Each structure stands twice: as structure tokens, then as C-alpha cells.
Amino acid sequence: MKPKLLIPAVAAVVVIAIALALLASPPGTGGPGTTQTTPSPSEATPPGSGTTGGQNTQPATAVGQGVQQTPSPTQATPSTTQATTKQPRLSGAITGGGSTFVNPQMITWSKRFYELTGAQVNYQSIGSGAGAAQFLAKKLDFGASDVPMPKDKYQEVKGRFVQFPVVIGSIVLVYNIPEAAYEKTGKYLNLTSEVISLIYMGEIKQWCDERIQKLNPGLKLPCKDIVAVHRSDGSGTTAAFTLYLAVAYPPWNQTVGWGYTVKWPADEKAKGTGAKGNEGVAQTVLQTPYSIGYVEYAYWSKNRDKYDKIGGVAYLKNDNDGKYYFPTAEAVSAGTDAGLKRYVAKYGAPPSPDADWNPVSIEFTNPPTGYPILAFVYVFLWKDYAAEGYGDAAMRVAIIKEFFKWVLTDGQRNLVEGYIPLPESVARIGLQALEQIK
């Protein structure tokens, strides 16, 4: 039976709520300032990983290829509980840019905010790397990225800016294998971090490779060359994806590493190819037989019927609990809860908004249980826009503060399918950050 579309569920909120008590400590302790953007193997691998179980004791949100189940749809319900408030009327416009991962959500937020206030929030889907660079160059009023400000850049502007999460999203693996399309077989592929790594490392070159076939005994996979599609631009989706591989499969960390851009071994050793933006990767996979690519959930879900005709989306194995997960709201929320708990257990409390958040991303990825590839989307704001040389600073600040205040409260109930609302204690960090903006 075909899994239903992901819709954030009441059950997801209950799972996240477990973490809230641990996260309730007031932020401000500050994150560690020594974590490198590209960690060593020991830094990238969190404690407690590596325990692998079987596939035959899976809950409803963690199912293997032979017993793929259908998650029940429920009405989207965010974790925040603030009442809807009347927004002030504003005039003017601000411009942000960066993450293509968050673009569908940012468009939705911007349209609704304009209806409520009359202020325009223009968002440029240019990739997280470009978003961070143009924010630092004062070409954008705010930047957005699927990973925190890189360590070296953070040190350059430390104390002058804030960063905080605005939403949670997941990354999925989409593929084009006509012979194994969901519409023909009724099955989606099972994949592991090792197999994904070896495909992008150019070591697994064909779909009939025994290492893939072993994970999918119910499918007859063709002996066709794999086209490994990746981002060609500086990408937070790439950073989150490669961080997951670096944490879950140490040989990847030792040879490729992680970041906005990496050198893809498959480009030289197999059939790797690049595409710009989540949009480009999603479209390239649809148009290229025997390809595979990584995209934010929304880019798959809006084309789900097309993918099911030519391939599908993969169940991913969590290497820590040994179970295969489809990116349902329950599975992503379970991963969110587990990752946040692990961070708090290690560092005591979330970092303040002007601290380095890279350790959060490292603990958040490949969580002890749940769907394994997920990420916060971070926003970068200056503390003093006039001091940074922005014209019409008062107008910009007024819109910025109202927009992100709304995003972190009522906006968490206005989410595009596939995005997960922030735990209230994490949203509170952003609200406290806005108090520093002038």
C-alpha cells in the first residue's frame, strides 16, 4: 500500500514535547567555539552511534521493504501554542536569500505576511552558500541556510550578528529506475548510509550491484549505470546531506568531508553530474533514467506522482537503531526529538543566538532513532543594521522583527507539507534574538 503524504501530526507534537522539558533551560550558555566546519572522524561521530538492529521489529514509522506500511494522515498541528495576534500595518520591503531547501516555505510565509501587514519580504532561492556570502557582503537583509554560519565566517563577524532556527525539514533520496518504479512494483527502495556513500564515491556503479540488491530482495534491479546527481552550487542541502554521510559512514568523512561544496568522487570515477538548486536536482532526476539525487522533502512531494511513474523515494536505514524509515511526520519528529536530547545531554542547553551553532547540526544529524537526514533551517540577522551601513535601517528592522516574530509564532501553524514546526523552547531562542536587533 502506498505511504500517504507527510503531514505534521498531533502524534509528532507529542514526540517533540518529550524534549521540551530538557530544552526548557533558558538559552545563553553559549555553544562551544571550537568545533570545525569539517570535523575529524571523532568529532563528527556522536556518542551512542553504531548499534545496528534487525529489520523485523519495526514500529509503524520504521518499516522494511517487505512490510512497507501506510502512515495515517492527520491534520497539521505545530508545537507552538501562541494565539493568533493582529499584525501591525507596515510599509516597505526587505530582501532575504539563500537556502533553496526552505524556499517553498519562505514563499508561503512571505505571501501570508504581506496579506497581514502590507510589507513585502522578497526571498531569493540562491543556495545557502550564496545566501551566507551575500548576507555578509550586506547585499541581503537576511540570509538563510540549512546549516549554521561556517566556523571561519562566524569568527569574522562574531558578536555582530545572530543566527537561529526557523523550521525543521528532511532530505530525501529520489531515484529514476523505470524497471523498479513504484507504479510497477508497489515498492520503494531500501538504502543505507554506506550504500549511498559508495554510490557518490563512485564505488557502486550499477543498480544491480549486490550491495543494493541485498537490501532489496523483492526487487529485480537492472544492470544499468547509476547517475549520481548532486548540487553544483554552494548548498546547505549538500552540507546537511554530506554531514549525515560523514557522521554515519566514517570513510566518507575521511575522504570527502562535508560542507556547502565538496569534491564528488563519482564525477571522476563513475557518472556523477551537478545541478543547480533543489529544483535542478529534482528535475534532473525526473529527466535522467537510472539517476539518484538528494532533495528537500517538498521538492519530491509536489512531484510524487511523476516520481512513482519512473522510480520513487527511498526508505532510509537509521544506522543507530537498525530500522528503515519513510520520511513521515512521525519519523522526522522522532529524529528531531532524539537529536535534540543528544545535544542537551552533551552540552547542557541550547546555545545562545550569537553563539556558534555548528555543534547543534552535528548532534542533530543521524539521530539515535527516527528518520536520519534532517536539518534546521537557520536565519542570519545583523544586530545593528544602521551600524552595518544599511539605508532605511529603521524600516528594515521594523519589518524584519515583525516578520520573524510572526514566523516563530503563528507562522509555525502555516507550514508547507514536509516541514516540521520548531519545539517551542527552540522558537523562544529566536524570539529572544529579535530583542537584540536594532
Coordinates of C-alpha atoms in Angstrom, one line a residue, residues 13-351:
V13 CA 3.9 17.1 18.6
V14 CA 3.7 14.6 21.4
V15 CA 7.1 13.1 20.5
I16 CA 8.7 16.5 20.3
A17 CA 7.2 17.6 23.6
I18 CA 9.3 14.9 25.3
A19 CA 12.3 17.0 24.5
L20 CA 10.8 20.3 25.7
A21 CA 11.4 19.6 29.4
L22 CA 15.1 19.1 28.7
L23 CA 15.2 22.1 26.5
A24 CA 13.4 24.4 28.9
S25 CA 16.6 25.8 30.4
P26 CA 17.0 29.5 29.4
P27 CA 19.4 29.8 26.5
G28 CA 22.5 31.9 26.9
T29 CA 25.1 29.4 28.0
G30 CA 26.7 29.7 24.6
G31 CA 27.8 26.9 22.3
P32 CA 31.3 25.6 22.2
G33 CA 33.5 27.7 20.0
T34 CA 36.0 25.0 18.9
T35 CA 34.0 22.9 16.5
Q36 CA 35.4 22.9 13.0
T37 CA 33.1 23.2 9.9
T38 CA 34.6 20.0 8.7
P39 CA 35.0 17.7 11.7
S40 CA 37.5 15.0 12.2
P41 CA 36.0 11.5 12.3
S42 CA 35.9 11.5 16.1
E43 CA 34.3 14.9 16.2
A44 CA 31.7 14.1 13.5
T45 CA 30.6 10.8 15.1
P46 CA 28.3 11.4 18.1
P47 CA 28.4 9.1 21.1
G48 CA 26.0 6.1 21.0
S49 CA 26.1 5.6 17.3
G50 CA 26.8 2.3 15.5
T51 CA 24.3 0.0 17.2
T52 CA 22.5 -1.8 14.4
G53 CA 19.4 -3.9 14.9
G54 CA 17.4 -6.0 12.6
Q55 CA 14.5 -5.1 10.3
N56 CA 11.9 -7.4 11.7
T57 CA 10.9 -5.5 14.8
Q58 CA 10.0 -2.1 13.3
P59 CA 7.3 0.3 14.5
A60 CA 4.7 1.7 12.1
T61 CA 7.1 4.6 11.2
A62 CA 10.1 2.4 10.7
V63 CA 9.3 -0.3 8.1
G64 CA 11.4 -2.5 5.9
Q65 CA 10.9 -3.1 2.2
G66 CA 8.8 -6.3 2.8
V67 CA 6.4 -4.7 5.2
Q68 CA 6.0 -1.1 4.0
Q69 CA 3.1 0.4 5.8
T70 CA 0.8 3.4 5.2
P71 CA 1.1 6.2 7.8
S72 CA -2.2 7.7 8.7
P73 CA -2.8 11.3 7.6
T74 CA -3.7 13.8 10.3
Q75 CA -4.3 17.5 10.5
A76 CA -1.1 19.5 10.8
T77 CA -0.6 20.7 14.3
P78 CA 2.5 22.7 15.4
S79 CA 4.3 22.6 18.7
T80 CA 3.8 26.3 19.4
T81 CA 0.7 27.4 21.2
Q82 CA 0.6 31.2 20.9
A83 CA -2.8 32.7 19.9
T84 CA -3.1 34.4 16.6
T85 CA -2.4 38.1 17.1
K86 CA -3.3 41.1 14.9
Q87 CA -0.3 42.3 12.9
P88 CA 0.6 46.0 12.6
R89 CA 0.3 47.6 9.1
L90 CA 3.8 48.1 7.7
S91 CA 5.2 49.7 4.5
G92 CA 8.3 48.9 2.6
A93 CA 10.2 45.7 1.6
I94 CA 13.1 43.6 2.7
T95 CA 15.1 41.1 0.8
G96 CA 16.5 37.8 2.0
G97 CA 18.1 34.8 0.3
G98 CA 19.9 31.6 0.5
S99 CA 18.6 28.1 1.2
T100 CA 16.6 26.5 -1.7
F101 CA 15.7 23.9 0.9
V102 CA 13.4 26.4 2.6
N103 CA 12.2 28.2 -0.5
P104 CA 8.7 26.7 -0.7
Q105 CA 8.1 27.5 3.0
M106 CA 9.6 31.0 2.7
I107 CA 7.3 31.8 -0.3
T108 CA 4.2 30.7 1.7
W109 CA 5.3 32.7 4.8
S110 CA 6.0 35.8 2.7
K111 CA 2.7 35.8 0.9
R112 CA 0.7 35.4 4.2
F113 CA 2.8 38.1 5.9
Y114 CA 2.0 40.5 3.1
E115 CA -1.7 39.8 3.4
L116 CA -1.5 40.5 7.2
T117 CA 0.8 43.6 7.2
G118 CA 1.3 45.0 3.7
A119 CA 5.0 44.6 4.0
Q120 CA 6.9 42.7 1.3
V121 CA 9.5 40.0 2.1
N122 CA 11.3 39.1 -1.1
Y123 CA 13.2 35.8 -1.0
Q124 CA 15.9 34.7 -3.4
S125 CA 16.4 31.0 -3.7
I126 CA 20.1 31.1 -4.5
G127 CA 21.6 28.4 -2.3
S128 CA 22.8 28.5 1.3
G129 CA 26.4 29.3 0.4
A130 CA 25.4 32.3 -1.7
G131 CA 22.9 33.3 1.0
A132 CA 25.6 33.4 3.7
A133 CA 28.1 35.2 1.4
Q134 CA 25.6 37.9 0.2
F135 CA 24.4 38.5 3.8
L136 CA 28.0 39.0 4.9
A137 CA 28.5 41.3 1.9
K138 CA 25.4 43.4 3.0
K139 CA 23.6 42.6 -0.2
L140 CA 20.7 40.9 1.7
D141 CA 18.8 42.0 4.7
F142 CA 18.8 38.4 6.0
G143 CA 20.4 35.1 5.0
A144 CA 19.0 31.6 5.3
S145 CA 20.9 28.3 5.4
D146 CA 20.4 24.7 6.2
V147 CA 23.5 24.7 8.4
P148 CA 24.8 27.4 10.7
M149 CA 27.3 30.1 9.7
P150 CA 30.6 28.3 8.8
K151 CA 33.1 28.4 11.6
D152 CA 35.6 30.7 9.8
K153 CA 33.0 33.2 8.8
Y154 CA 31.4 33.1 12.2
Q155 CA 34.7 34.2 13.8
E156 CA 34.9 37.1 11.4
V157 CA 31.5 38.6 12.5
K158 CA 31.1 37.1 15.9
G159 CA 29.2 39.5 18.2
R160 CA 27.7 41.5 15.3
F161 CA 25.0 39.0 14.1
V162 CA 22.6 36.4 15.4
Q163 CA 21.5 33.0 14.0
F164 CA 18.6 30.9 15.0
P165 CA 16.4 28.1 13.5
V166 CA 13.0 28.9 11.9
V167 CA 11.8 25.4 10.8
I168 CA 12.8 21.8 10.5
G169 CA 13.0 19.9 7.2
S170 CA 14.1 16.5 5.9
I171 CA 16.2 15.4 3.0
V172 CA 15.0 12.5 0.8
L173 CA 16.7 10.3 -1.8
V174 CA 14.8 10.2 -5.1
Y175 CA 15.6 7.9 -7.9
N176 CA 14.7 7.1 -11.5
I177 CA 14.7 3.3 -12.2
P178 CA 11.9 2.6 -14.7
E179 CA 12.1 -1.2 -14.2
A180 CA 11.7 -0.7 -10.4
A181 CA 9.2 2.2 -10.5
Y182 CA 6.7 2.2 -7.6
E183 CA 3.8 2.1 -10.0
K184 CA 5.1 -1.2 -11.4
T185 CA 6.4 -2.9 -8.2
G186 CA 4.4 -1.3 -5.4
K187 CA 7.7 -1.0 -3.5
Y188 CA 10.3 1.8 -2.8
L189 CA 14.0 1.1 -2.5
N190 CA 15.7 0.5 0.9
L191 CA 19.0 2.3 1.2
T192 CA 21.7 2.7 3.8
S193 CA 24.3 5.4 4.6
E194 CA 27.0 3.0 3.4
V195 CA 25.4 2.3 0.0
I196 CA 24.6 6.0 -0.6
S197 CA 28.2 6.9 0.3
L198 CA 29.6 4.3 -2.0
I199 CA 27.3 5.5 -4.9
Y200 CA 28.5 9.1 -4.5
M201 CA 32.1 7.9 -4.0
G202 CA 31.9 6.1 -7.4
E203 CA 32.5 2.7 -5.8
I204 CA 29.0 1.3 -6.6
K205 CA 28.4 1.9 -10.3
Q206 CA 25.4 -0.1 -11.3
W207 CA 21.9 -0.6 -9.8
C208 CA 22.3 -4.4 -9.9
D209 CA 25.3 -4.3 -7.5
E210 CA 24.9 -7.0 -4.9
R211 CA 25.1 -4.5 -2.1
I212 CA 22.0 -2.7 -3.3
Q213 CA 20.2 -5.9 -4.3
K214 CA 20.8 -7.4 -0.9
L215 CA 18.9 -4.6 0.7
N216 CA 16.0 -5.1 -1.8
P217 CA 15.4 -8.8 -2.2
G218 CA 11.9 -8.2 -3.5
L219 CA 13.1 -6.1 -6.5
K220 CA 15.0 -7.1 -9.6
L221 CA 17.3 -4.2 -10.3
P222 CA 18.7 -3.6 -13.7
C223 CA 22.4 -3.6 -14.5
K224 CA 22.4 0.0 -15.6
D225 CA 25.0 2.6 -14.8
I226 CA 24.0 4.9 -11.8
V227 CA 23.9 8.6 -12.5
A228 CA 24.7 10.3 -9.1
V229 CA 23.1 13.8 -9.2
H230 CA 24.3 16.4 -6.7
R231 CA 24.2 20.1 -6.3
S232 CA 26.5 22.2 -8.5
D233 CA 26.1 25.4 -6.3
G234 CA 27.1 26.1 -2.7
S235 CA 24.3 24.4 -0.9
G236 CA 23.1 24.0 2.7
T237 CA 21.2 20.9 1.5
T238 CA 24.6 19.5 0.4
A239 CA 26.1 20.5 3.7
A240 CA 23.4 18.7 5.7
F241 CA 23.5 15.6 3.3
T242 CA 27.3 15.3 3.4
L243 CA 27.3 15.9 7.2
Y244 CA 24.9 12.9 7.5
L245 CA 27.3 10.7 5.4
A246 CA 30.3 12.0 7.4
V247 CA 28.7 11.1 10.7
A248 CA 27.0 7.8 9.6
Y249 CA 29.8 6.4 7.4
P250 CA 33.3 7.3 8.7
P251 CA 35.1 6.5 5.4
W252 CA 33.1 9.3 3.8
N253 CA 34.3 11.8 6.4
Q254 CA 37.9 10.6 5.9
T255 CA 37.9 11.0 2.2
V256 CA 35.3 13.6 1.2
G257 CA 34.1 15.5 4.3
W258 CA 31.2 17.9 4.4
G259 CA 30.3 21.5 3.6
Y260 CA 28.4 23.8 1.2
T261 CA 30.5 22.2 -1.6
V262 CA 32.6 19.1 -1.8
K263 CA 34.6 17.3 -4.4
W264 CA 32.3 14.4 -5.6
P265 CA 34.4 11.3 -6.4
A266 CA 31.6 9.9 -8.6
D267 CA 32.2 12.7 -11.1
E268 CA 35.6 11.2 -11.9
K269 CA 35.1 7.5 -11.1
A270 CA 31.5 7.0 -12.3
K271 CA 28.6 9.0 -13.7
G272 CA 28.2 11.9 -11.4
T273 CA 26.6 15.2 -12.5
G274 CA 25.7 18.5 -10.9
A275 CA 22.5 20.6 -11.0
K276 CA 21.7 24.0 -9.5
G277 CA 19.4 24.2 -6.5
N278 CA 17.0 21.7 -5.1
E279 CA 14.8 22.5 -8.1
G280 CA 17.6 21.5 -10.5
V281 CA 18.4 18.2 -8.8
A282 CA 14.7 17.2 -8.6
Q283 CA 14.2 17.9 -12.3
T284 CA 17.4 16.2 -13.4
V285 CA 16.4 13.0 -11.6
L286 CA 13.0 13.1 -13.2
Q287 CA 14.5 13.5 -16.7
T288 CA 17.5 11.1 -16.3
P289 CA 16.9 7.3 -16.3
Y290 CA 18.9 5.4 -13.7
S291 CA 19.8 8.5 -11.7
I292 CA 19.6 9.2 -8.0
G293 CA 19.6 12.6 -6.1
Y294 CA 19.0 14.2 -2.8
V295 CA 16.4 16.9 -2.3
E296 CA 14.4 18.6 0.4
Y297 CA 11.1 16.7 1.0
A298 CA 8.8 19.3 -0.6
Y299 CA 10.6 19.0 -3.9
W300 CA 9.7 15.3 -4.0
S301 CA 6.2 15.5 -2.6
K302 CA 5.0 18.1 -5.2
N303 CA 6.2 15.7 -7.9
R304 CA 5.4 12.4 -6.2
D305 CA 3.1 11.0 -8.9
K306 CA 5.8 11.7 -11.5
Y307 CA 8.5 10.0 -9.5
D308 CA 6.3 7.0 -8.8
K309 CA 5.9 6.5 -12.6
I310 CA 9.7 6.3 -13.2
G311 CA 11.1 5.4 -9.8
G312 CA 10.3 6.7 -6.3
V313 CA 11.8 7.8 -3.0
A314 CA 13.9 5.6 -0.7
Y315 CA 13.3 4.2 2.8
L316 CA 16.5 5.1 4.8
K317 CA 18.1 2.9 7.4
N318 CA 18.9 4.6 10.7
D319 CA 22.3 3.0 11.5
N320 CA 21.8 3.5 15.2
D321 CA 18.5 1.6 15.7
G322 CA 18.8 -0.5 12.6
K323 CA 15.3 0.4 11.3
Y324 CA 14.2 1.7 7.9
Y325 CA 12.2 4.9 7.9
F326 CA 10.0 6.6 5.4
P327 CA 10.1 10.5 5.9
T328 CA 6.7 10.7 7.7
A329 CA 6.0 13.5 10.2
E330 CA 6.3 10.9 13.0
A331 CA 9.6 9.6 11.8
V332 CA 11.1 13.1 11.3
S333 CA 9.8 14.3 14.6
A334 CA 11.2 11.2 16.4
G335 CA 14.6 12.0 14.8
T336 CA 14.3 15.7 15.9
D337 CA 13.5 14.7 19.5
A338 CA 16.4 12.2 19.7
G339 CA 18.9 14.6 18.1
L340 CA 17.9 17.5 20.5
K341 CA 18.1 15.2 23.5
R342 CA 21.6 14.1 22.5
Y343 CA 22.7 17.7 22.2
V344 CA 21.3 18.7 25.5
A345 CA 22.8 15.6 27.2
K346 CA 26.2 16.6 25.8
Y347 CA 26.2 20.4 26.2
G348 CA 23.6 21.1 28.9
A349 CA 21.4 23.6 27.0
P350 CA 20.9 25.0 23.5
P351 CA 23.4 27.8 22.5

